[in-house]
Amino acid sequence: MKKLFLINCRKPMVDAFKAAGHDVRCIYTTVREVDVLYELEKLEFAPDILLQQESLGCRVFLNGLASIDCVRLFWSVDTHMNMHWHGLYGSMFDGVLTTQKRYVSALEKVCTAEICWVPWMGGRLGPETGTEPGLIPYTKRKHDMTFVGRVSPQRPSRKLFVDFLKGNYNLNLVDGLNYSEMMSLYKQTKIVPNEALFGEVNFRLFEACSCGCAVVTPFVGDELGELFEIGKEIAVYNDVLELKDILDRFRNNPKLAAEMGLAAYERVLRDHMPADRGNRILDFAYGLTPRSIDESDNTFLLTQIKAVLAEAGDTTVTWRNVVELLMVSSPGVPRDTILFRILAKESMTSEFLKIAQTYVGNAVGVEDAGFNMAASIGSSKIGNWDLAKYFWFRYITRAQSNKVESPRDYAHLLMLWGRELSRIGITMSPGVAFNEDADMPTCASHCLFAALRLDPQNLEIYKRLDALFTGVAGTESLRLGFLSHLSMHYPDDWRVSADLGIVSLKVFRLDEGLAELSNSEKKAISACRQRFWVRKIESEVEVYLKIVKPKNMC
């Protein structure tokens, strides 16, 4: 038996730990900052393991973790949306759990804690999910197809997804349900088409499978096949053609859909219940030794988090408070990287220059791309072009041995930093809204968007942005814009036309995608490159060739 202190863990997980015989204490809170020692003293409890689950909708930060003598765990639920602060916050713990396997390596690069993949979970129909127990027979379900989710202008791809479903099938579109209502609705649904915001394995997959629905979900990586057997327990698609092909087969063969829904339900009961996740979490915790973490380090981490969240638009954080906290922190590259960003954004020129001068003529931080970018772009923002170039050259001459390109102007400087950050893998920051005019870039995509704002006619920027987002789930709507612009300037380029058609299909623009692919084939034939066109289509949207046979090879 272990003594567990659970913070904002969902009730099914709490119940699973208790059912396993552990001594459990739990709190649920929306308070921004929680004093852990105070909470434990109130409970008169000394835990072996502390587990905080990320609470969606409100951010809760724990103070006093360095003083707790136990294994400390943080469960990052929305890693795909909160990587910009979860790496920092996770460093205050001994271990970090993430629901997204593909983010394990990304977290390992920015977090000092041990990382473990713990997927989300399903639930047994009954009191714990607020539903009547047992499945409803497939033939007696009221709804052919249901999608539960918010459709808004901020999610253009989802709107196109829903529009496609409504235009071709009998879709029941619902929003604003509580968990019990949603699960009761899924019980009455035969097919649940799924859509993911940033290529994540989401709640909807487990929730619908828990109700025996036939789930058709986007293919988001190999981890999906580790959770469910593709083709037997769930169906996956890469674009609207594949989605349509699957949904049409289910409509024509309800028995196939029913069998898949039942198989998914049985897989949930076998492998994806709260007890399974509880066992995985405890196995991970047993292999950890509590680290000695300095309280001042944790205080600085929280200050960094506040700065990051303020830049991402968190209105509960004030710049003045962050600057005051940073000024009493130890000087150095991590602190000054943040200060450069804030001081430049707030036009605090004298304070910026005072710090910048301490790095002129020495090699401190010379190999740190984020630090030198903040100093370089920040210098340009405050109007010191010579200093902007200085921080570019001090970094790039050490990072690259080949010929170093000199920035011509601010837009070009942004392009150069965008290229370098892309080269070293600092490409994008999901979940962060970036204002090209006011905000300081943190990654390659930010640099290129800011450059595009200054030089909107520069086709090279469009090409770089398209290349940066190629293959990145959730960014297809952005690529659609880049490619549409490039197609106007390169009307005879079959590659641009083919990419535009493929991306159109990925964002559920069926008719537009088919028309563009047909045009791209004609352009490829004119250029006597049809064989190359066929190879591209076979590798990226093979189902198209089953629908439309290629014309005679030239």
XYZ file of C-alpha atoms in Angstrom:
554
model
C 0.000 0.000 0.000
C 1.219 3.489 -0.909
C 0.146 6.828 0.507
C -0.956 9.034 -2.402
C -1.663 12.767 -2.457
C -3.678 13.572 -5.589
C -4.266 17.099 -6.860
C -7.045 17.701 -9.417
C -7.105 14.043 -10.456
C -10.382 12.956 -12.025
C -12.652 10.869 -9.835
C -12.278 7.592 -11.817
C -8.516 7.734 -11.217
C -9.005 8.482 -7.515
C -11.448 5.588 -7.229
C -9.032 3.265 -9.052
C -6.206 4.046 -6.634
C -8.524 3.511 -3.653
C -9.835 0.236 -5.088
C -6.231 -0.968 -5.385
C -5.879 -0.551 -1.623
C -3.834 2.633 -1.444
C -4.220 5.327 1.215
C -5.455 8.287 -0.844
C -5.942 11.958 -0.025
C -7.051 14.345 -2.743
C -7.874 17.999 -3.264
C -9.639 19.790 -6.101
C -8.821 23.457 -6.544
C -8.892 26.299 -9.057
C -6.605 28.501 -6.933
C -3.750 29.787 -9.088
C -0.955 28.998 -6.602
C -1.273 26.277 -3.963
C 0.984 25.871 -0.916
C 1.553 22.108 -0.844
C 3.006 22.038 2.673
C -0.012 23.891 4.028
C -2.420 21.488 2.342
C -0.583 18.443 3.704
C -0.460 19.909 7.199
C -4.228 20.424 7.077
C -4.668 16.789 6.083
C -2.008 15.597 8.566
C -0.664 13.438 5.766
C 2.872 12.469 4.657
C 2.582 10.957 1.155
C 4.877 8.556 -0.645
C 3.739 9.941 -4.011
C 2.302 13.323 -5.017
C 0.453 13.420 -8.347
C -0.878 16.608 -9.888
C -3.028 16.207 -12.977
C -3.169 19.177 -15.317
C -6.537 20.862 -14.885
C -7.983 22.052 -18.176
C -9.498 25.520 -18.106
C -7.573 26.796 -15.077
C -3.853 26.658 -14.401
C -2.804 25.569 -10.922
C 0.807 25.884 -9.747
C 2.246 24.206 -6.665
C 4.534 26.051 -4.264
C 6.764 24.264 -1.783
C 7.456 21.151 -3.883
C 11.161 21.303 -3.014
C 10.273 20.731 0.639
C 8.172 17.611 0.065
C 9.987 14.342 0.767
C 8.241 12.059 -1.698
C 8.086 11.226 -5.398
C 6.484 14.178 -7.207
C 4.619 13.627 -10.496
C 2.899 15.966 -12.941
C 0.483 14.585 -15.559
C 0.548 16.762 -18.657
C -2.826 16.155 -20.300
C -2.790 18.776 -23.067
C 0.920 18.568 -23.881
C 0.237 19.386 -27.525
C -1.193 22.778 -26.497
C 1.000 23.626 -23.508
C 4.542 22.576 -24.351
C 5.597 26.230 -24.024
C 5.279 25.968 -20.229
C 4.981 22.287 -19.353
C 8.706 21.654 -19.828
C 9.501 24.383 -17.310
C 6.822 23.375 -14.834
C 7.672 19.699 -15.169
C 11.248 20.453 -14.081
C 9.877 21.124 -10.593
C 8.861 17.442 -10.338
C 10.674 14.102 -10.343
C 8.585 12.712 -13.179
C 6.283 14.018 -15.884
C 3.564 11.945 -17.528
C 2.269 12.933 -20.950
C -0.806 11.669 -22.790
C 1.019 12.102 -26.130
C 3.797 9.611 -26.924
C 5.287 11.739 -29.677
C 5.932 14.511 -27.158
C 8.116 12.355 -24.901
C 11.301 13.239 -26.802
C 10.290 16.913 -27.046
C 9.765 17.094 -23.282
C 13.066 15.348 -22.630
C 14.861 18.221 -24.392
C 13.331 20.969 -22.228
C 12.527 19.240 -18.922
C 14.909 17.929 -16.244
C 12.408 15.371 -14.892
C 12.001 11.803 -16.124
C 9.294 11.499 -18.818
C 6.729 8.706 -19.253
C 3.926 8.152 -21.761
C 0.602 7.566 -20.009
C -2.272 7.818 -22.510
C -5.737 9.030 -21.626
C -8.301 6.430 -20.591
C -11.770 5.144 -21.246
C -14.568 4.492 -18.792
C -16.992 1.716 -18.031
C -20.612 2.629 -18.722
C -22.421 2.957 -15.425
C -22.442 5.171 -12.337
C -18.815 6.300 -12.751
C -19.666 7.864 -16.122
C -23.143 9.007 -15.127
C -24.840 6.604 -17.547
C -26.941 3.488 -17.458
C -24.676 0.411 -17.519
C -24.313 -1.755 -20.600
C -24.240 -1.168 -24.337
C -27.298 -0.414 -26.451
C -27.527 -2.821 -29.426
C -26.173 -1.217 -32.558
C -29.383 -1.569 -34.545
C -31.375 0.210 -31.810
C -29.204 3.314 -31.590
C -30.945 6.597 -32.461
C -28.116 8.430 -34.272
C -26.247 7.270 -37.361
C -23.370 9.662 -36.779
C -22.479 12.162 -34.030
C -19.796 14.754 -33.551
C -19.520 16.467 -30.162
C -17.340 19.569 -30.293
C -17.197 23.307 -30.703
C -17.065 24.763 -34.198
C -15.574 28.259 -34.308
C -13.632 30.590 -36.639
C -10.508 29.789 -34.604
C -10.702 26.226 -35.916
C -11.172 26.557 -39.691
C -10.261 22.949 -40.439
C -12.912 21.683 -38.011
C -15.562 23.822 -39.684
C -14.660 22.317 -43.057
C -14.710 18.844 -41.449
C -18.204 19.410 -40.073
C -19.436 20.997 -43.312
C -18.267 17.935 -45.243
C -20.037 15.562 -42.853
C -23.252 17.594 -42.838
C -23.239 17.794 -46.630
C -22.762 14.062 -47.174
C -24.193 12.245 -44.150
C -26.860 12.420 -41.472
C -24.674 14.145 -38.876
C -25.849 14.921 -35.367
C -23.727 17.954 -34.359
C -23.779 18.783 -30.636
C -21.880 21.122 -28.301
C -22.079 22.205 -24.665
C -22.764 18.810 -23.075
C -21.472 17.749 -19.703
C -19.593 14.450 -19.454
C -22.617 12.343 -18.495
C -24.751 13.830 -21.278
C -22.004 13.260 -23.816
C -21.483 9.625 -22.859
C -25.247 9.008 -22.939
C -25.341 10.492 -26.443
C -22.447 8.314 -27.621
C -24.337 5.263 -26.303
C -27.071 6.136 -28.796
C -24.633 6.702 -31.692
C -23.384 4.254 -34.294
C -20.444 6.117 -35.885
C -18.222 8.840 -34.429
C -15.916 10.635 -36.894
C -13.016 12.192 -34.986
C -10.908 15.268 -35.719
C -7.712 16.335 -33.927
C -6.520 19.891 -33.401
C -2.744 19.282 -33.550
C -2.410 15.614 -34.392
C -3.035 14.504 -30.815
C -4.628 11.328 -29.463
C -7.638 13.002 -27.900
C -10.348 12.338 -25.327
C -13.000 11.777 -28.010
C -11.277 8.599 -29.190
C -11.454 6.934 -25.766
C -14.888 8.310 -24.904
C -16.560 7.087 -28.092
C -14.798 3.711 -27.976
C -15.993 3.314 -24.379
C -19.557 3.469 -25.707
C -19.058 0.911 -28.473
C -19.160 3.423 -31.334
C -17.353 2.804 -34.602
C -14.679 5.504 -34.431
C -13.060 6.935 -37.557
C -10.077 8.971 -36.414
C -7.190 10.763 -38.125
C -3.940 8.841 -38.291
C -1.710 10.782 -35.897
C 1.228 8.415 -35.598
C 2.298 4.916 -34.671
C 1.178 5.333 -31.047
C -2.408 4.994 -32.291
C -1.715 1.418 -33.319
C -0.342 0.691 -29.843
C -3.649 1.745 -28.296
C -6.122 0.160 -30.724
C -5.827 -2.323 -33.578
C -6.271 -0.299 -36.730
C -8.799 -1.817 -39.108
C -10.366 -4.017 -36.442
C -10.990 -1.765 -33.393
C -10.785 1.673 -35.024
C -10.574 3.034 -38.560
C -8.081 5.750 -39.519
C -7.892 8.289 -42.332
C -5.303 10.717 -43.688
C -7.553 12.912 -45.812
C -11.156 13.480 -46.788
C -11.035 10.871 -49.555
C -10.085 8.158 -47.084
C -12.632 9.457 -44.579
C -15.376 9.312 -47.209
C -14.332 5.836 -48.316
C -14.572 4.504 -44.738
C -17.857 6.227 -43.912
C -19.418 5.003 -47.144
C -18.365 1.431 -46.338
C -19.881 1.716 -42.863
C -23.092 3.130 -44.298
C -23.308 0.286 -46.811
C -22.276 -2.374 -44.314
C -23.629 -1.561 -40.803
C -22.472 -4.981 -39.564
C -18.848 -3.963 -40.195
C -19.299 -0.786 -38.156
C -21.051 -2.660 -35.350
C -18.245 -5.228 -35.127
C -15.624 -2.480 -34.968
C -17.492 -0.605 -32.245
C -17.793 -3.755 -30.129
C -14.108 -4.606 -30.623
C -13.107 -1.086 -29.543
C -15.330 -1.338 -26.456
C -13.753 -4.660 -25.474
C -10.251 -3.185 -25.963
C -11.098 -0.292 -23.647
C -12.272 -2.706 -20.941
C -9.147 -4.817 -21.390
C -6.413 -2.162 -21.593
C -7.633 1.401 -21.145
C -9.476 1.647 -17.845
C -8.472 4.004 -15.000
C -7.009 1.041 -13.098
C -4.669 0.344 -16.026
C -3.445 3.929 -16.007
C -3.076 3.864 -12.236
C -0.858 0.781 -12.469
C 1.275 2.385 -15.159
C 1.697 5.561 -13.116
C 2.717 3.642 -9.998
C 5.164 1.451 -11.947
C 6.809 4.636 -13.203
C 6.829 6.219 -9.746
C 8.436 3.132 -8.150
C 11.440 3.590 -10.443
C 12.026 7.197 -9.405
C 14.089 8.583 -6.544
C 13.045 11.994 -5.201
C 15.472 14.613 -6.424
C 16.975 17.354 -4.310
C 15.563 20.515 -5.886
C 16.568 23.938 -4.639
C 13.613 26.136 -3.655
C 15.189 29.148 -5.365
C 15.415 27.146 -8.616
C 11.706 26.382 -8.383
C 10.958 30.043 -7.719
C 12.884 30.985 -10.856
C 11.067 28.304 -12.861
C 7.726 29.768 -11.763
C 8.932 33.220 -12.791
C 9.914 31.876 -16.211
C 6.490 30.254 -16.525
C 4.780 33.552 -15.685
C 6.800 35.301 -18.399
C 5.995 32.603 -20.969
C 2.299 32.682 -20.132
C 2.215 36.485 -20.276
C 3.725 36.348 -23.759
C 1.081 33.785 -24.727
C -1.666 36.197 -23.684
C -2.372 35.239 -20.057
C -3.983 38.390 -18.662
C -3.511 37.294 -15.033
C 0.222 37.991 -15.317
C 1.614 41.543 -15.342
C 4.928 42.454 -16.973
C 5.948 44.681 -14.065
C 5.616 41.791 -11.624
C 7.655 39.486 -13.875
C 10.429 42.065 -14.358
C 10.634 42.699 -10.620
C 10.940 38.968 -9.929
C 13.586 38.540 -12.624
C 15.672 41.447 -11.402
C 16.139 39.775 -8.021
C 17.049 36.457 -9.693
C 20.628 35.471 -10.394
C 22.029 37.094 -13.570
C 22.847 34.770 -16.428
C 21.768 33.555 -19.850
C 18.396 31.975 -18.798
C 17.291 35.091 -16.897
C 18.583 37.562 -19.450
C 16.970 35.722 -22.372
C 13.602 36.416 -20.792
C 14.531 39.983 -19.892
C 15.658 40.759 -23.448
C 12.275 39.626 -24.719
C 10.276 41.598 -22.158
C 12.382 44.770 -22.225
C 12.329 44.939 -26.022
C 8.585 44.290 -26.143
C 7.970 47.036 -23.567
C 10.485 49.456 -25.219
C 12.587 49.654 -22.027
C 15.667 50.696 -24.016
C 18.099 51.770 -21.293
C 17.448 48.633 -19.226
C 17.883 46.473 -22.342
C 21.192 48.081 -23.303
C 22.568 47.832 -19.770
C 22.190 44.059 -19.839
C 23.243 43.666 -23.477
C 26.555 45.473 -22.887
C 27.604 42.858 -20.338
C 27.747 40.285 -23.163
C 29.691 42.380 -25.681
C 33.272 41.212 -26.069
C 32.925 37.883 -24.243
C 31.753 34.366 -25.102
C 29.103 33.898 -22.420
C 26.033 32.337 -24.049
C 27.592 32.444 -27.502
C 26.240 28.988 -28.456
C 22.702 29.563 -27.165
C 20.428 30.258 -30.160
C 17.423 31.409 -28.100
C 19.515 33.834 -26.069
C 21.304 35.400 -29.051
C 18.081 35.585 -31.072
C 16.341 37.441 -28.222
C 19.280 39.832 -27.949
C 19.566 40.296 -31.726
C 15.890 40.773 -32.564
C 15.352 42.748 -29.370
C 18.198 45.114 -30.307
C 16.583 45.732 -33.671
C 13.212 46.391 -32.010
C 14.719 49.105 -29.804
C 16.458 50.647 -32.831
C 20.077 49.492 -32.348
C 20.907 47.814 -35.654
C 24.627 47.443 -34.942
C 23.904 45.500 -31.768
C 21.314 43.407 -33.617
C 23.951 42.342 -36.139
C 26.537 41.808 -33.412
C 24.451 39.169 -31.607
C 23.660 37.477 -34.925
C 27.328 37.222 -35.882
C 28.581 36.169 -32.424
C 26.256 33.165 -32.596
C 26.301 32.180 -36.257
C 30.091 32.319 -36.711
C 30.381 29.739 -33.930
C 27.403 27.633 -35.076
C 28.367 27.400 -38.758
C 31.773 27.127 -40.361
C 30.603 27.940 -43.903
C 30.072 31.408 -45.331
C 28.034 33.568 -42.964
C 25.272 35.697 -44.483
C 25.024 39.295 -43.329
C 21.524 40.657 -42.562
C 20.458 43.442 -44.948
C 17.542 44.747 -42.898
C 15.186 43.691 -40.103
C 13.030 41.456 -42.330
C 16.127 39.694 -43.616
C 17.444 39.296 -40.057
C 14.175 37.583 -39.124
C 14.500 35.280 -42.119
C 18.059 34.363 -41.137
C 17.055 33.540 -37.579
C 14.060 31.598 -38.900
C 16.324 29.495 -41.099
C 18.772 28.829 -38.258
C 16.097 27.934 -35.710
C 14.527 25.596 -38.248
C 17.907 23.948 -38.792
C 18.348 23.167 -35.094
C 14.727 22.049 -34.607
C 13.156 25.054 -32.844
C 10.361 25.242 -35.364
C 7.017 26.196 -33.788
C 5.122 26.796 -30.563
C 1.656 25.144 -30.667
C -0.968 26.744 -28.483
C 0.662 30.192 -28.559
C -1.034 33.006 -30.474
C 1.706 35.157 -32.049
C 1.215 38.843 -32.853
C 3.658 39.748 -35.632
C 3.646 43.448 -34.739
C 3.923 43.344 -30.958
C 5.393 40.010 -29.895
C 8.971 38.757 -29.812
C 9.562 35.555 -31.826
C 10.362 32.359 -29.945
C 10.745 29.926 -32.853
C 11.336 29.663 -36.592
C 7.688 30.063 -37.585
C 7.358 33.244 -35.487
C 10.431 34.712 -37.188
C 9.072 33.940 -40.639
C 5.583 35.253 -39.879
C 7.109 38.493 -38.589
C 9.284 38.736 -41.714
C 6.249 38.148 -43.924
C 4.441 40.980 -42.167
C 7.289 43.310 -43.148
C 7.831 41.902 -46.641
C 4.514 40.404 -47.863
C 5.669 40.131 -51.482
C 8.645 37.918 -50.652
C 7.833 34.523 -52.160
C 10.841 32.940 -50.463
C 9.156 33.435 -47.084
C 6.020 31.666 -48.317
C 8.157 28.755 -49.511
C 9.996 28.508 -46.208
C 6.783 28.604 -44.203
C 5.221 25.922 -46.376
C 8.318 23.733 -45.989
C 8.323 24.319 -42.224
C 4.711 23.174 -41.806
C 4.812 20.289 -44.299
C 3.798 17.101 -42.539
C 2.830 18.880 -39.296
C -0.673 17.842 -38.289
C -2.984 20.730 -37.500
C -1.205 23.262 -39.710
C -2.839 22.300 -43.010
C -5.067 25.404 -43.031
C -1.939 27.568 -42.889
C -0.331 25.613 -45.722
C -3.494 26.082 -47.777
C -2.958 29.836 -47.632
C 0.756 29.643 -48.475
C 0.191 27.299 -51.406
C -2.751 29.292 -52.762
C -0.504 32.359 -52.870
C 2.376 30.462 -54.486
C 0.071 28.915 -57.099
C -0.845 32.398 -58.340
C 2.829 33.178 -58.918
C 3.757 29.749 -60.284
C 0.644 28.800 -62.296
C 2.478 26.169 -64.387
C 4.283 24.409 -61.532
C 2.648 20.985 -61.177
C 4.299 20.420 -57.783
C 2.689 23.484 -56.231
C -0.645 22.530 -57.770
C -0.363 18.943 -56.515
C 0.529 20.083 -52.994
C -2.412 22.480 -53.043
C -4.731 19.646 -54.040
C -3.361 17.276 -51.388
C -3.622 19.882 -48.613
C -7.152 20.758 -49.743
C -8.124 17.132 -49.213
C -6.482 17.134 -45.774
C -8.670 20.077 -44.720
C -11.823 18.374 -46.044
C -12.244 20.500 -49.197
C -13.276 17.535 -51.336
C -14.353 19.157 -54.601
C -11.562 21.749 -54.565
C -8.943 19.086 -53.824
C -10.102 16.806 -56.637
C -10.168 19.694 -59.110
C -6.659 20.837 -58.133
C -5.211 17.339 -58.414
C -6.714 17.033 -61.882
C -5.126 20.359 -62.842
C -1.776 19.283 -61.415
C -1.803 16.140 -63.546
C -2.419 18.207 -66.680
C 0.491 20.478 -65.780
C 2.720 17.471 -65.122
C 1.787 15.984 -68.515
C 2.600 19.303 -70.220
C 6.005 19.283 -68.532
C 6.451 15.565 -69.337
C 6.706 14.813 -65.629
C 3.638 12.611 -65.188
C 5.662 9.692 -63.796
C 6.911 11.948 -61.019
C 3.359 13.159 -60.426
C 2.103 9.548 -60.086
C 4.862 8.741 -57.578
C 3.929 11.779 -55.504
C 0.237 10.943 -55.501
C 0.935 7.276 -54.666
C 3.000 8.296 -51.631
C 0.698 11.037 -50.324
C -2.897 10.363 -51.395
C -3.002 6.879 -52.911
C -6.777 6.547 -52.698
C -7.084 9.269 -55.373
C -5.627 6.899 -57.971
C -8.365 4.362 -57.151
C -10.983 6.988 -57.940
C -9.376 8.704 -60.931
C -7.181 6.661 -63.230
C -4.045 8.509 -64.466
C -4.061 9.555 -68.064
C -1.736 7.902 -70.575
C 1.901 8.437 -69.713
C 3.754 10.871 -71.936
